[in-house]
Amino acid sequence: MVYRVTLIPGDGIGPEVTAAARLVADATGVSIDWEIAEAGETAIERSGTPLPDGVLASIRRNKIALKGPITTPIGSGFRSVNVALRQQLDLYASVRPARAIAGEGTRFPETDLVVVREATEGLYSGVEHWVDRDHAAAETVNVITRKASDRVIRFAFDLARREHRHHVTAVHKANIMKTTGALFQTAFREMAAKYPDITSDERLIDNMCMQLAKKPEEYDVIVTTNLFGDILSDLCAGLAGGLGVAPGALYGEELAVFEPVHGSAPKYAGQDKADPVAEILCVELLLRHLGEKEAAERIFRAVWETIAEKKVVTYDLALPGYTQRPVPASSCSAMAKEIARKVPRVDLSAPLPRPRGAGHADDPHLVA
Ligand code: NAD
């Protein structure tokens, strides 16, 4: 069987890390016909818009995409392509696993949690304006609806069940935001009552940041609104080894788009220096979504072994913080080749390499 998958290379380091991810995907033997769709700065040069209709049409047709990061101008310029893509395709659940992969040198080697972020509304709704002519006051509207809250919270509980996780934590600020926060809180409490097999609790966003920085291993699945989820998922990526190793996925009712947590890192563009692991682990998630469990597991193990060996790793994994002592840094393409070389060779009967945290160390669904 051949899978047709939309591929958005993206901006900055995007083309390099998506090329690395393709190399590793090919090494699994799963046949993927990549349909290239340009979005972001390259699309503006070619077609005058950062998000051509053809990109949305391609994803709607194929129902699945692998995406590189896309640059968003800060403060002015075109609206975020990433936000527009999520809203226009109704990709409501942004799922960002934070797993400390072979992270013996990291501060939190037991981190193994998933952030589920509502991705279509909240403070990213794009409803904002200047209040006065002098631009001395401005408003951004925080749109929270019961429908969007219910579906993302249900998604988080279903994910917990599917991945043999045990606990869901809702994060909000209902003490201050007594309408939007309270709406999300009420939706969470009512949904939690329908999942008696999964325990649950709530944290205010400020307390959650402090708790995560102290003991991330105590958290399992976190569900929250758009802005809080954006911030928390970067924090959790940092706990689990950095943005270079943090994959993500966006799910709608029918569509799925896989993209790393990190951005386009413009300062490393074209240098063959960026860590390809986050984008490669997006392929792992993509293959699990397609039901190609063995291929997905091969990628996860090949990444784990490559990071654990510390012979061919990019700069971010070669520094103290990830390793006990510094090692020479390899290029993005060299690390991708090393992972691809290992993919067909990994021993699937060996004990599962997994972080030691609260998650799913013995999860049978992950075994090929
Ligand atoms: P960034 O994630 O690009 O970079 C943050 C830091 O992490 C930088 O030091 C960068 O060099 C490093 N980094 C990121 N990815 C790395 C990798 N694979 N390997 C090694 N180091 C890596 O975030 P930023 O600088 O805030 O944003 C840059 C641009 O990316 C902005 O235009 C922003 O809007 C965009 N962005 C896009 C997405 C997306 O496409 N989903 C997500 C976040 C940011």
Coordinates of C-alpha atoms and ligand atoms in Angstrom, one line a residue:
M1 CA 0.0 0.0 0.0
V2 CA 1.2 3.5 -0.8
Y3 CA 0.2 6.4 1.5
R4 CA -0.1 9.8 0.0
V5 CA 1.0 12.4 2.5
T6 CA 1.2 16.2 2.1
L7 CA 4.6 17.6 2.9
I8 CA 5.1 21.2 3.8
P9 CA 8.9 21.9 4.0
G10 CA 8.3 25.3 5.7
D11 CA 10.8 28.1 6.4
G12 CA 14.2 28.5 8.0
I13 CA 15.5 25.1 9.1
G14 CA 12.2 23.5 7.8
P15 CA 13.5 22.2 4.5
E16 CA 16.6 20.6 6.2
V17 CA 14.7 18.9 9.0
T18 CA 11.8 17.7 6.7
A19 CA 14.4 16.3 4.3
A20 CA 16.0 14.4 7.3
A21 CA 12.5 13.1 8.3
R22 CA 11.9 11.9 4.8
L23 CA 15.2 10.0 4.7
V24 CA 14.2 8.2 8.0
A25 CA 10.7 7.6 6.8
D26 CA 12.0 5.9 3.6
A27 CA 14.3 3.7 5.7
T28 CA 11.3 2.1 7.4
G29 CA 10.2 0.6 4.0
V30 CA 6.7 2.1 4.3
S31 CA 5.7 3.5 0.9
I32 CA 4.9 7.1 1.1
D33 CA 4.1 9.3 -1.9
W34 CA 5.0 12.8 -0.6
E35 CA 2.9 15.6 -2.2
I36 CA 4.9 18.8 -1.7
A37 CA 3.0 21.9 -0.8
E38 CA 4.8 25.2 -0.2
A39 CA 3.6 27.5 2.6
G40 CA 5.2 30.4 4.3
E41 CA 7.9 32.7 3.0
T42 CA 8.7 30.5 -0.1
A43 CA 5.0 30.5 -1.0
I44 CA 4.8 34.3 -0.8
E45 CA 7.7 34.5 -3.3
R46 CA 6.0 32.1 -5.7
S47 CA 2.3 32.8 -5.4
G48 CA 2.0 36.0 -3.4
T49 CA 0.3 34.4 -0.3
P50 CA 1.8 32.5 2.6
L51 CA -1.0 30.0 2.6
P52 CA -2.1 29.2 -1.0
D53 CA -5.5 27.4 -1.3
G54 CA -3.6 24.4 -2.9
V55 CA -2.0 23.7 0.5
L56 CA -5.3 23.4 2.3
A57 CA -6.8 21.4 -0.6
S58 CA -3.9 19.0 -0.5
I59 CA -4.3 18.3 3.2
R60 CA -8.1 17.9 2.8
R61 CA -7.6 15.5 0.0
N62 CA -4.8 13.4 1.7
K63 CA -6.2 13.8 5.2
I64 CA -2.6 13.7 6.6
A65 CA 0.4 16.0 6.4
L66 CA 4.0 16.3 7.6
K67 CA 4.9 20.0 8.2
G68 CA 8.1 21.9 8.8
P69 CA 8.0 25.1 10.9
I70 CA 6.8 28.3 9.3
T71 CA 8.0 31.8 10.2
T72 CA 5.6 34.4 11.4
P73 CA 6.6 38.1 11.3
I74 CA 6.6 39.6 14.8
G75 CA 4.3 42.6 15.6
S76 CA 3.2 43.2 12.0
G77 CA 3.1 41.5 8.6
F78 CA 1.0 38.5 7.6
R79 CA -1.0 36.6 10.2
S80 CA 0.4 33.3 11.4
V81 CA 0.1 30.6 8.8
N82 CA 0.3 28.0 11.6
V83 CA -2.7 29.5 13.4
A84 CA -4.6 29.9 10.0
L85 CA -4.0 26.3 9.1
R86 CA -5.3 25.1 12.4
Q87 CA -8.4 27.3 12.3
Q88 CA -9.2 26.7 8.6
L89 CA -8.8 22.9 8.8
D90 CA -10.4 22.8 12.3
L91 CA -7.3 21.0 13.8
Y92 CA -8.6 21.4 17.3
A93 CA -6.3 19.2 19.4
S94 CA -2.5 20.0 19.4
V95 CA -0.8 17.1 21.0
R96 CA 2.7 17.5 22.2
P97 CA 4.4 14.6 24.0
A98 CA 7.4 15.5 26.2
R99 CA 9.4 12.4 26.6
A100 CA 13.0 12.5 27.9
I101 CA 14.6 10.3 25.3
A102 CA 17.9 8.7 26.5
G103 CA 18.1 11.8 28.6
E104 CA 20.4 10.6 31.4
G105 CA 22.3 13.8 31.1
T106 CA 19.2 16.0 31.3
R107 CA 17.8 17.4 34.5
F108 CA 14.5 15.5 34.3
P109 CA 15.1 12.0 32.7
E110 CA 11.8 10.8 34.1
T111 CA 9.7 13.3 32.1
D112 CA 7.0 11.5 30.1
L113 CA 3.9 13.6 29.7
V114 CA 1.6 14.8 26.9
V115 CA 0.3 18.4 26.6
V116 CA -3.1 18.6 24.8
R117 CA -3.7 22.1 23.7
E118 CA -6.9 23.5 22.3
A119 CA -5.7 25.0 18.9
T120 CA -8.6 26.8 17.2
E121 CA -9.7 29.6 19.6
G122 CA -8.7 31.3 22.9
L123 CA -6.4 34.3 22.7
Y124 CA -5.3 33.1 19.2
S125 CA -8.8 33.7 17.7
G126 CA -7.4 36.7 15.8
V127 CA -10.1 39.0 17.3
E128 CA -8.1 42.1 18.2
H129 CA -8.1 45.8 17.6
W130 CA -6.8 49.1 18.7
V131 CA -9.2 50.8 21.1
D132 CA -8.2 54.4 20.2
R133 CA -6.8 56.4 17.2
D134 CA -3.4 57.0 19.0
H135 CA -2.7 53.3 19.4
A136 CA -2.3 53.7 23.1
A137 CA -4.8 51.0 24.1
A138 CA -5.5 47.6 22.5
E139 CA -7.7 44.6 23.0
T140 CA -7.3 40.9 22.1
V141 CA -10.5 38.8 22.7
N142 CA -10.2 35.5 24.5
V143 CA -12.8 33.3 22.8
I144 CA -13.7 30.1 24.7
T145 CA -16.7 28.0 23.6
R146 CA -18.3 25.1 25.3
K147 CA -18.1 23.1 22.0
A148 CA -14.4 23.5 21.5
S149 CA -13.6 23.0 25.2
D150 CA -15.7 19.8 25.3
R151 CA -14.1 18.2 22.3
V152 CA -10.5 18.9 23.3
I153 CA -11.1 17.7 26.8
R154 CA -12.7 14.6 25.5
F155 CA -9.7 14.1 23.2
A156 CA -7.4 14.3 26.2
F157 CA -9.3 11.7 28.2
D158 CA -9.5 9.4 25.2
L159 CA -5.8 9.8 24.6
A160 CA -5.2 8.9 28.2
R161 CA -7.2 5.7 27.8
R162 CA -5.6 4.8 24.4
E163 CA -2.0 5.3 25.7
H164 CA -2.6 3.5 29.0
R165 CA -2.0 6.7 30.9
H166 CA -3.8 7.3 34.2
H167 CA -4.3 10.9 35.0
V168 CA -5.5 14.2 33.3
T169 CA -4.7 17.6 34.7
A170 CA -6.7 20.7 33.5
V171 CA -4.8 23.9 33.4
H172 CA -6.7 27.3 33.5
K173 CA -6.9 30.6 35.3
A174 CA -10.5 30.4 36.5
N175 CA -9.7 32.4 39.6
I176 CA -9.1 35.6 37.6
M177 CA -10.9 34.8 34.3
K178 CA -14.2 34.1 35.8
T179 CA -16.1 33.6 32.5
T180 CA -13.7 32.0 30.0
G181 CA -11.7 30.2 32.7
A182 CA -14.8 29.0 34.5
L183 CA -16.3 27.7 31.3
F184 CA -13.3 25.6 30.6
Q185 CA -13.2 24.4 34.2
T186 CA -16.9 23.4 34.2
A187 CA -16.5 21.6 30.9
F188 CA -13.5 19.7 32.4
R189 CA -15.3 18.7 35.6
E190 CA -18.3 17.4 33.7
M191 CA -16.2 15.4 31.2
A192 CA -14.0 14.0 34.0
A193 CA -17.1 12.5 35.6
K194 CA -17.6 10.4 32.4
Y195 CA -14.1 8.8 32.7
P196 CA -14.2 7.1 36.1
D197 CA -11.1 5.0 35.2
I198 CA -8.9 8.1 34.7
T199 CA -8.1 10.3 37.7
S200 CA -8.1 14.0 37.3
D201 CA -7.2 17.3 38.9
E202 CA -6.8 21.0 38.1
R203 CA -4.0 23.5 38.4
L204 CA -3.9 27.3 37.9
I205 CA -1.4 28.1 35.1
D206 CA 1.1 29.9 37.3
N207 CA 1.2 27.1 39.8
M208 CA 1.5 24.5 37.0
C209 CA 4.6 26.2 35.7
M210 CA 6.2 26.0 39.1
Q211 CA 5.1 22.4 39.7
L212 CA 6.5 21.3 36.2
A213 CA 9.8 22.9 36.9
K214 CA 10.1 21.0 40.2
K215 CA 8.6 17.5 39.5
P216 CA 7.5 16.9 35.9
E217 CA 7.4 13.2 36.5
E218 CA 4.2 13.6 38.5
Y219 CA 2.2 14.7 35.4
D220 CA 0.8 12.5 32.8
V221 CA -1.7 14.3 30.4
I222 CA -2.3 18.0 30.6
V223 CA -5.2 19.7 28.8
T224 CA -5.5 23.4 28.4
T225 CA -6.5 26.4 26.3
N226 CA -4.5 27.7 23.3
L227 CA -2.1 30.3 24.8
F228 CA -1.4 28.3 28.0
G229 CA -0.8 25.2 25.9
D230 CA 1.6 27.0 23.6
I231 CA 3.7 28.2 26.5
L232 CA 3.5 24.9 28.6
S233 CA 4.5 22.8 25.6
D234 CA 7.7 24.7 25.1
L235 CA 8.4 24.5 28.9
C236 CA 7.8 20.7 28.8
A237 CA 10.0 20.4 25.7
G238 CA 12.8 22.1 27.7
L239 CA 12.2 19.6 30.6
A240 CA 12.5 16.7 28.2
G241 CA 15.7 17.7 26.4
G242 CA 14.9 20.8 24.4
L243 CA 13.0 21.9 21.3
G244 CA 15.3 19.9 19.1
V245 CA 13.7 16.7 20.3
A246 CA 10.0 17.7 20.8
P247 CA 7.5 16.4 18.2
G248 CA 3.9 17.4 17.9
A249 CA 0.6 16.6 16.1
L250 CA -2.6 18.4 15.3
Y251 CA -5.8 16.4 15.0
G252 CA -9.2 17.4 13.7
E253 CA -12.2 15.1 13.2
E254 CA -10.7 13.6 10.0
L255 CA -7.4 15.4 9.4
A256 CA -4.0 15.1 11.1
V257 CA -1.0 17.3 10.6
F258 CA 2.3 16.4 12.2
E259 CA 4.7 19.3 13.1
P260 CA 7.5 19.8 15.6
V261 CA 7.0 22.1 18.6
H262 CA 10.0 24.2 17.5
G263 CA 9.9 27.1 15.1
S264 CA 11.9 28.0 12.0
A265 CA 15.1 28.9 14.0
P266 CA 16.2 31.4 11.2
K267 CA 19.7 31.8 12.6
Y268 CA 20.5 28.1 11.7
A269 CA 18.8 28.1 8.3
G270 CA 20.8 26.6 5.5
Q271 CA 23.7 25.6 7.9
D272 CA 22.9 21.8 8.2
K273 CA 23.1 22.3 11.9
A274 CA 19.6 22.0 13.4
D275 CA 18.5 18.9 15.3
P276 CA 16.4 16.8 13.0
V277 CA 15.0 14.6 15.9
A278 CA 11.7 16.6 16.5
E279 CA 10.7 16.3 12.8
I280 CA 11.8 12.7 12.7
L281 CA 9.7 11.9 15.7
C282 CA 6.8 13.6 13.9
V283 CA 7.2 10.8 11.4
E284 CA 7.0 8.3 14.2
L285 CA 3.7 9.8 15.3
L286 CA 2.5 10.0 11.7
L287 CA 3.2 6.3 11.2
R288 CA 1.4 5.4 14.5
H289 CA -1.6 7.3 13.2
L290 CA -1.5 5.3 10.0
G291 CA -1.4 2.1 12.0
E292 CA 2.2 1.3 10.9
K293 CA 3.3 0.5 14.5
E294 CA 6.4 -1.5 13.7
A295 CA 7.8 1.2 11.5
A296 CA 7.0 3.8 14.1
E297 CA 8.6 1.8 16.8
R298 CA 11.7 1.3 14.7
I299 CA 12.1 5.1 14.4
F300 CA 11.6 5.6 18.1
R301 CA 14.2 3.0 19.0
A302 CA 16.7 4.2 16.3
V303 CA 16.4 7.8 17.7
W304 CA 16.8 6.5 21.3
E305 CA 20.0 4.5 20.4
T306 CA 21.5 7.3 18.4
I307 CA 21.0 9.8 21.2
A308 CA 22.2 7.3 23.9
E309 CA 25.4 6.5 21.9
K310 CA 26.2 10.2 21.5
K311 CA 28.5 9.5 18.6
V312 CA 26.5 11.2 15.8
V313 CA 24.4 14.0 17.4
T314 CA 23.7 17.6 16.6
Y315 CA 25.1 20.5 18.7
D316 CA 22.2 20.7 21.1
L317 CA 22.6 17.1 22.1
A318 CA 26.4 17.3 22.3
L319 CA 26.5 19.9 25.1
P320 CA 26.5 19.3 28.9
G321 CA 22.9 19.4 29.9
Y322 CA 22.2 16.5 27.5
T323 CA 25.4 14.6 28.0
Q324 CA 27.6 14.3 31.1
R325 CA 30.5 15.6 29.1
P326 CA 30.6 17.5 25.8
V327 CA 31.0 15.4 22.6
P328 CA 31.8 16.6 19.0
A329 CA 28.7 17.9 17.2
S330 CA 27.5 16.4 14.0
S331 CA 25.4 17.9 11.2
C332 CA 21.7 17.6 10.8
S333 CA 22.1 15.4 7.7
A334 CA 24.7 13.2 9.4
M335 CA 22.5 12.5 12.3
A336 CA 19.5 11.8 10.1
K337 CA 21.7 9.3 8.1
E338 CA 22.8 7.6 11.3
I339 CA 19.2 7.2 12.5
A340 CA 18.1 6.0 9.0
R341 CA 21.0 3.5 9.0
K342 CA 19.8 2.1 12.4
V343 CA 16.0 1.9 11.5
P344 CA 16.1 -1.5 9.8
R345 CA 18.6 -2.9 12.3
V346 CA 17.0 -2.1 15.7
D347 CA 16.1 -5.1 17.8
L348 CA 12.4 -5.0 18.4
S349 CA 12.6 -7.8 21.0
A350 CA 14.9 -5.8 23.3
P351 CA 13.3 -4.2 26.4
L352 CA 11.3 -1.1 25.5
P353 CA 13.4 2.1 25.8
R354 CA 11.0 4.5 27.5
P355 CA 11.4 7.4 29.9
R356 CA 10.8 6.3 33.5
G357 CA 8.0 8.7 34.3
A358 CA 4.3 8.5 35.1
G359 CA 3.3 7.5 31.5
H360 CA 3.2 4.2 29.8
A361 CA 6.5 2.4 30.3
D362 CA 4.8 -1.0 29.8
D363 CA 2.3 0.2 27.2
P364 CA 1.4 -2.8 25.0
H365 CA 0.1 -0.6 22.2
L366 CA 3.5 0.7 21.5
V367 CA 5.0 -2.7 20.9
A368 CA 5.1 -3.7 17.3
Ligands
NAD1 P1 12.4 28.6 17.5 O1 11.7 27.4 18.0 O2 12.6 28.7 16.1 O3 13.8 28.8 18.2 C1 13.9 28.8 19.6 C2 15.3 28.4 20.0 O4 15.5 27.0 19.8 C3 16.4 29.0 19.2 O5 17.6 29.2 19.9 C4 16.7 28.0 18.1 O6 17.9 28.0 17.5 C5 16.5 26.7 18.9 N1 15.9 25.6 18.0 C6 14.7 25.5 17.5 N2 14.6 24.4 16.8 C7 15.8 23.7 16.9 C8 16.3 22.5 16.3 N3 15.6 21.7 15.5 N4 17.6 22.2 16.5 C9 18.4 23.0 17.3 N5 17.9 24.2 17.9 C10 16.7 24.5 17.6 O7 11.5 29.8 18.1 P2 11.5 31.4 17.8 O8 12.9 31.8 17.6 O9 10.7 32.0 18.8 O10 10.7 31.5 16.4 C11 11.3 31.6 15.1 C12 10.2 31.6 14.1 O11 9.5 30.4 14.1 C13 9.1 32.7 14.4 O12 8.8 33.3 13.1 C14 8.0 31.9 14.9 O13 6.7 32.6 14.7 C15 8.1 30.6 14.2 N6 7.4 29.5 14.9 C16 6.8 28.6 14.1 C17 6.2 27.5 14.7 C18 5.5 26.5 13.8 O14 5.7 26.5 12.6 N7 4.7 25.6 14.3 C19 6.3 27.2 16.0 C20 7.1 28.1 16.8 C21 7.6 29.3 16.2

